[in-house]
Amino acid sequence: MFHRSVADGIHLIEHADVNCYIVEDGGRLLLVDAGLPAMWRMTGQAIRELGRSPRDVEALILTHGHFDHVGFAARLQRELDIPIYVHSGDAYIAAHPYRYRHETSRLLYPLRYPRCIPILARMAAGGALNVKGVGKVRRLQDEAVGGLPGRPRIIYTPGHTAGHCALHFPDRDAVLTGDALVTLDPYTGTKGAHIVSAAATADTRRALESLAALAATGARAALPGHGEPWRDGVAGAVEQAVQRGAS
């Protein structure tokens, strides 16, 4: 589904409980995360609904390198030669999106949390098991992306992965949290603000510590990688996530 203006000039594409975003700045566009392979067509349609062309996309920023965020990135790079930015700590995962650390085995999660089964099934149907990595990436740093549409500020939020980054758009009063903070955990099916479970998080203690950097932005809207936007202040979302802790 395509949701226009979830924040000022920021548009959400959601499919199979996975989110990616289009940031609009005049006639210029920035993509944040590449979701699942099935979202390639949806993203193209969304861009055209905005009255733009895929050629107006100046860059793709990956909040991290997991398969459900790398999605159609390789195709975007191959067909449109659009630069892709990712933190150096996640460059290896972006190239190998199924090879990443997680604290606990995910094998028992469907038994403990049966609500996750339809979520994971939808993700698989959206191409989650057939994601191609991207090896040709640029280093995500402020001086490299400050001139991109929306002028994002990088918020380093390690824990979910070693190089996870959120993106703050001060003039939009919004922060794109990636999987540093979500409102739906695909591995438990739990809704509300929290970190992603240890089934897909490298270091849950560090992930909880990184939430302070999100709260410090003071943004009203938190736009996550999974789940619905949170519009009541990111500080409140962080407080709820800290209270919930790890799963």
Short mmCIF file of C-alpha atoms in Angstrom, two decimals, residues 21-190:
data_model
loop_
_atom_site.label_atom_id
_atom_site.label_comp_id
_atom_site.label_asym_id
_atom_site.label_seq_id
_atom_site.Cartn_x
_atom_site.Cartn_y
_atom_site.Cartn_z
CA TYR A 21 10.03 5.40 2.19
CA ILE A 22 10.21 8.06 -0.49
CA VAL A 23 11.47 11.48 0.60
CA GLU A 24 10.34 14.25 -1.74
CA ASP A 25 12.22 17.53 -2.03
CA GLY A 26 10.94 19.67 -4.86
CA GLY A 27 11.45 17.52 -7.94
CA ARG A 28 14.12 15.41 -6.25
CA LEU A 29 13.55 12.04 -4.60
CA LEU A 30 15.40 9.94 -2.03
CA LEU A 31 14.56 6.31 -1.25
CA VAL A 32 15.11 4.96 2.25
CA ASP A 33 15.34 1.17 2.36
CA ALA A 34 14.38 -1.17 -0.47
CA GLY A 35 11.98 -3.47 1.34
CA LEU A 36 11.27 -6.76 -0.43
CA PRO A 37 11.76 -7.61 -4.13
CA ALA A 38 7.99 -7.42 -4.72
CA MET A 39 8.10 -3.76 -3.70
CA TRP A 40 10.05 -2.78 -6.83
CA ARG A 41 6.88 -2.41 -8.91
CA MET A 42 4.98 -0.76 -6.06
CA THR A 43 7.72 1.80 -5.59
CA GLY A 44 7.70 2.65 -9.29
CA GLN A 45 3.93 3.11 -9.19
CA ALA A 46 4.19 5.31 -6.10
CA ILE A 47 6.81 7.51 -7.76
CA ARG A 48 4.56 7.96 -10.79
CA GLU A 49 1.59 8.78 -8.54
CA LEU A 50 3.70 11.62 -7.18
CA GLY A 51 4.07 12.89 -10.73
CA ARG A 52 7.73 11.91 -10.84
CA SER A 53 9.91 9.47 -12.72
CA PRO A 54 12.25 6.83 -11.29
CA ARG A 55 14.98 8.90 -12.91
CA ASP A 56 14.24 11.58 -10.29
CA VAL A 57 15.60 9.26 -7.56
CA GLU A 58 19.04 10.53 -6.58
CA ALA A 59 20.02 7.83 -4.09
CA LEU A 60 18.95 4.93 -1.92
CA ILE A 61 19.95 4.91 1.75
CA LEU A 62 19.84 1.59 3.59
CA THR A 63 19.27 1.88 7.33
CA HIS A 64 20.96 -1.52 7.53
CA GLY A 65 21.76 -4.55 5.42
CA HIS A 66 19.14 -7.16 6.33
CA PHE A 67 17.33 -8.91 3.47
CA ASP A 68 13.99 -7.19 4.15
CA HIS A 69 15.61 -3.78 3.67
CA VAL A 70 17.92 -4.62 0.77
CA GLY A 71 15.01 -6.06 -1.28
CA PHE A 72 15.11 -4.51 -4.75
CA ALA A 73 18.36 -2.54 -4.21
CA ALA A 74 20.41 -4.62 -6.65
CA ARG A 75 17.80 -4.14 -9.38
CA LEU A 76 17.66 -0.40 -8.68
CA GLN A 77 21.42 -0.23 -9.03
CA ARG A 78 21.54 -2.42 -12.13
CA GLU A 79 18.71 -0.79 -14.09
CA LEU A 80 18.99 2.85 -12.99
CA ASP A 81 22.59 3.11 -11.73
CA ILE A 82 21.40 4.84 -8.57
CA PRO A 83 24.00 5.15 -5.78
CA ILE A 84 23.37 3.17 -2.61
CA TYR A 85 24.57 4.33 0.79
CA VAL A 86 25.04 2.12 3.86
CA HIS A 87 27.12 2.41 7.02
CA SER A 88 30.50 0.70 6.70
CA GLY A 89 29.54 -1.59 9.59
CA ASP A 90 26.78 -3.07 7.44
CA ALA A 91 28.52 -3.19 4.05
CA TYR A 92 29.18 -6.93 4.38
CA ILE A 93 25.56 -7.69 5.30
CA ALA A 94 24.27 -5.56 2.42
CA ALA A 95 26.34 -7.75 0.09
CA HIS A 96 25.24 -10.95 1.89
CA PRO A 97 21.81 -10.09 3.34
CA TYR A 98 21.23 -13.46 5.00
CA ARG A 99 24.56 -13.59 6.82
CA TYR A 100 24.09 -11.61 9.98
CA ARG A 101 24.43 -12.07 13.71
CA HIS A 102 21.44 -12.57 15.99
CA GLU A 103 21.42 -13.37 19.67
CA THR A 104 19.00 -16.30 19.69
CA SER A 105 17.82 -18.98 17.30
CA ARG A 106 14.62 -18.05 15.47
CA LEU A 107 13.54 -21.69 15.08
CA LEU A 108 11.35 -21.72 18.19
CA TYR A 109 9.78 -18.31 17.66
CA PRO A 110 6.81 -19.60 15.62
CA LEU A 111 6.00 -21.95 18.50
CA ARG A 112 6.37 -19.28 21.17
CA TYR A 113 4.77 -16.52 19.10
CA PRO A 114 2.33 -18.08 16.59
CA ARG A 115 1.17 -14.58 15.59
CA CYS A 116 4.41 -14.24 13.65
CA ILE A 117 3.61 -17.11 11.26
CA PRO A 118 1.32 -15.18 8.86
CA ILE A 119 3.72 -12.22 8.94
CA LEU A 120 6.71 -14.34 7.97
CA ALA A 121 4.60 -16.12 5.33
CA ARG A 122 3.65 -12.78 3.74
CA MET A 123 7.28 -11.70 3.74
CA ALA A 124 8.31 -14.94 2.02
CA ALA A 125 5.60 -14.44 -0.62
CA GLY A 126 7.01 -10.94 -1.18
CA GLY A 127 10.40 -12.37 -2.08
CA ALA A 128 12.14 -12.41 1.30
CA LEU A 129 13.87 -15.68 0.46
CA ASN A 130 15.30 -14.44 -2.84
CA VAL A 131 17.07 -11.15 -2.14
CA LYS A 132 20.23 -10.29 -4.05
CA GLY A 133 22.96 -8.45 -2.18
CA VAL A 134 24.66 -5.24 -3.28
CA GLY A 135 28.44 -5.02 -3.23
CA LYS A 136 28.94 -1.61 -4.81
CA VAL A 137 27.92 0.79 -2.05
CA ARG A 138 28.96 4.18 -0.78
CA ARG A 139 29.80 4.96 2.81
CA LEU A 140 26.92 6.47 4.76
CA GLN A 141 28.21 9.61 6.48
CA ASP A 142 26.90 13.13 6.99
CA GLU A 143 29.20 14.81 4.51
CA ALA A 144 28.18 12.32 1.81
CA VAL A 145 24.40 12.57 2.19
CA GLY A 146 23.81 16.06 3.57
CA GLY A 147 23.06 17.37 0.08
CA LEU A 148 20.59 14.63 -0.80
CA PRO A 149 16.83 15.32 -0.92
CA GLY A 150 15.52 16.19 2.54
CA ARG A 151 19.07 16.79 3.87
CA PRO A 152 19.03 13.79 6.22
CA ARG A 153 21.08 13.68 9.39
CA ILE A 154 22.53 10.30 10.27
CA ILE A 155 21.73 8.93 13.73
CA TYR A 156 24.05 6.02 14.51
CA THR A 157 21.94 3.39 16.28
CA PRO A 158 23.92 0.14 16.52
CA GLY A 159 22.53 -2.98 18.13
CA HIS A 160 20.07 -4.43 15.64
CA THR A 161 23.16 -4.60 13.42
CA ALA A 162 26.64 -3.20 13.95
CA GLY A 163 26.12 -0.42 11.41
CA HIS A 164 22.44 0.37 11.83
CA CYS A 165 21.57 4.04 11.26
CA ALA A 166 18.36 6.03 11.57
CA LEU A 167 17.75 9.20 9.54
CA HIS A 168 16.56 12.45 11.07
CA PHE A 169 14.80 15.05 8.94
CA PRO A 170 14.62 18.06 11.28
CA ASP A 171 12.54 20.27 9.00
CA ARG A 172 10.02 17.42 8.58
CA ASP A 173 9.91 16.76 12.36
CA ALA A 174 10.46 13.08 11.60
CA VAL A 175 13.00 10.34 12.12
CA LEU A 176 13.10 7.20 10.00
CA THR A 177 14.01 4.62 12.60
CA GLY A 178 14.63 1.57 10.42
CA ASP A 179 14.66 -1.41 12.77
CA ALA A 180 16.21 0.46 15.69
CA LEU A 181 12.64 1.03 16.84
CA VAL A 182 9.59 -0.65 15.32
CA THR A 183 5.86 -0.75 16.03
CA LEU A 184 5.53 -4.34 14.83
CA ASP A 185 8.04 -7.10 15.49
CA PRO A 186 7.87 -9.62 12.62
CA TYR A 187 9.32 -12.36 14.82
CA THR A 188 6.77 -12.10 17.63
CA GLY A 189 3.82 -10.40 15.96
CA THR A 190 3.77 -7.91 18.83
#
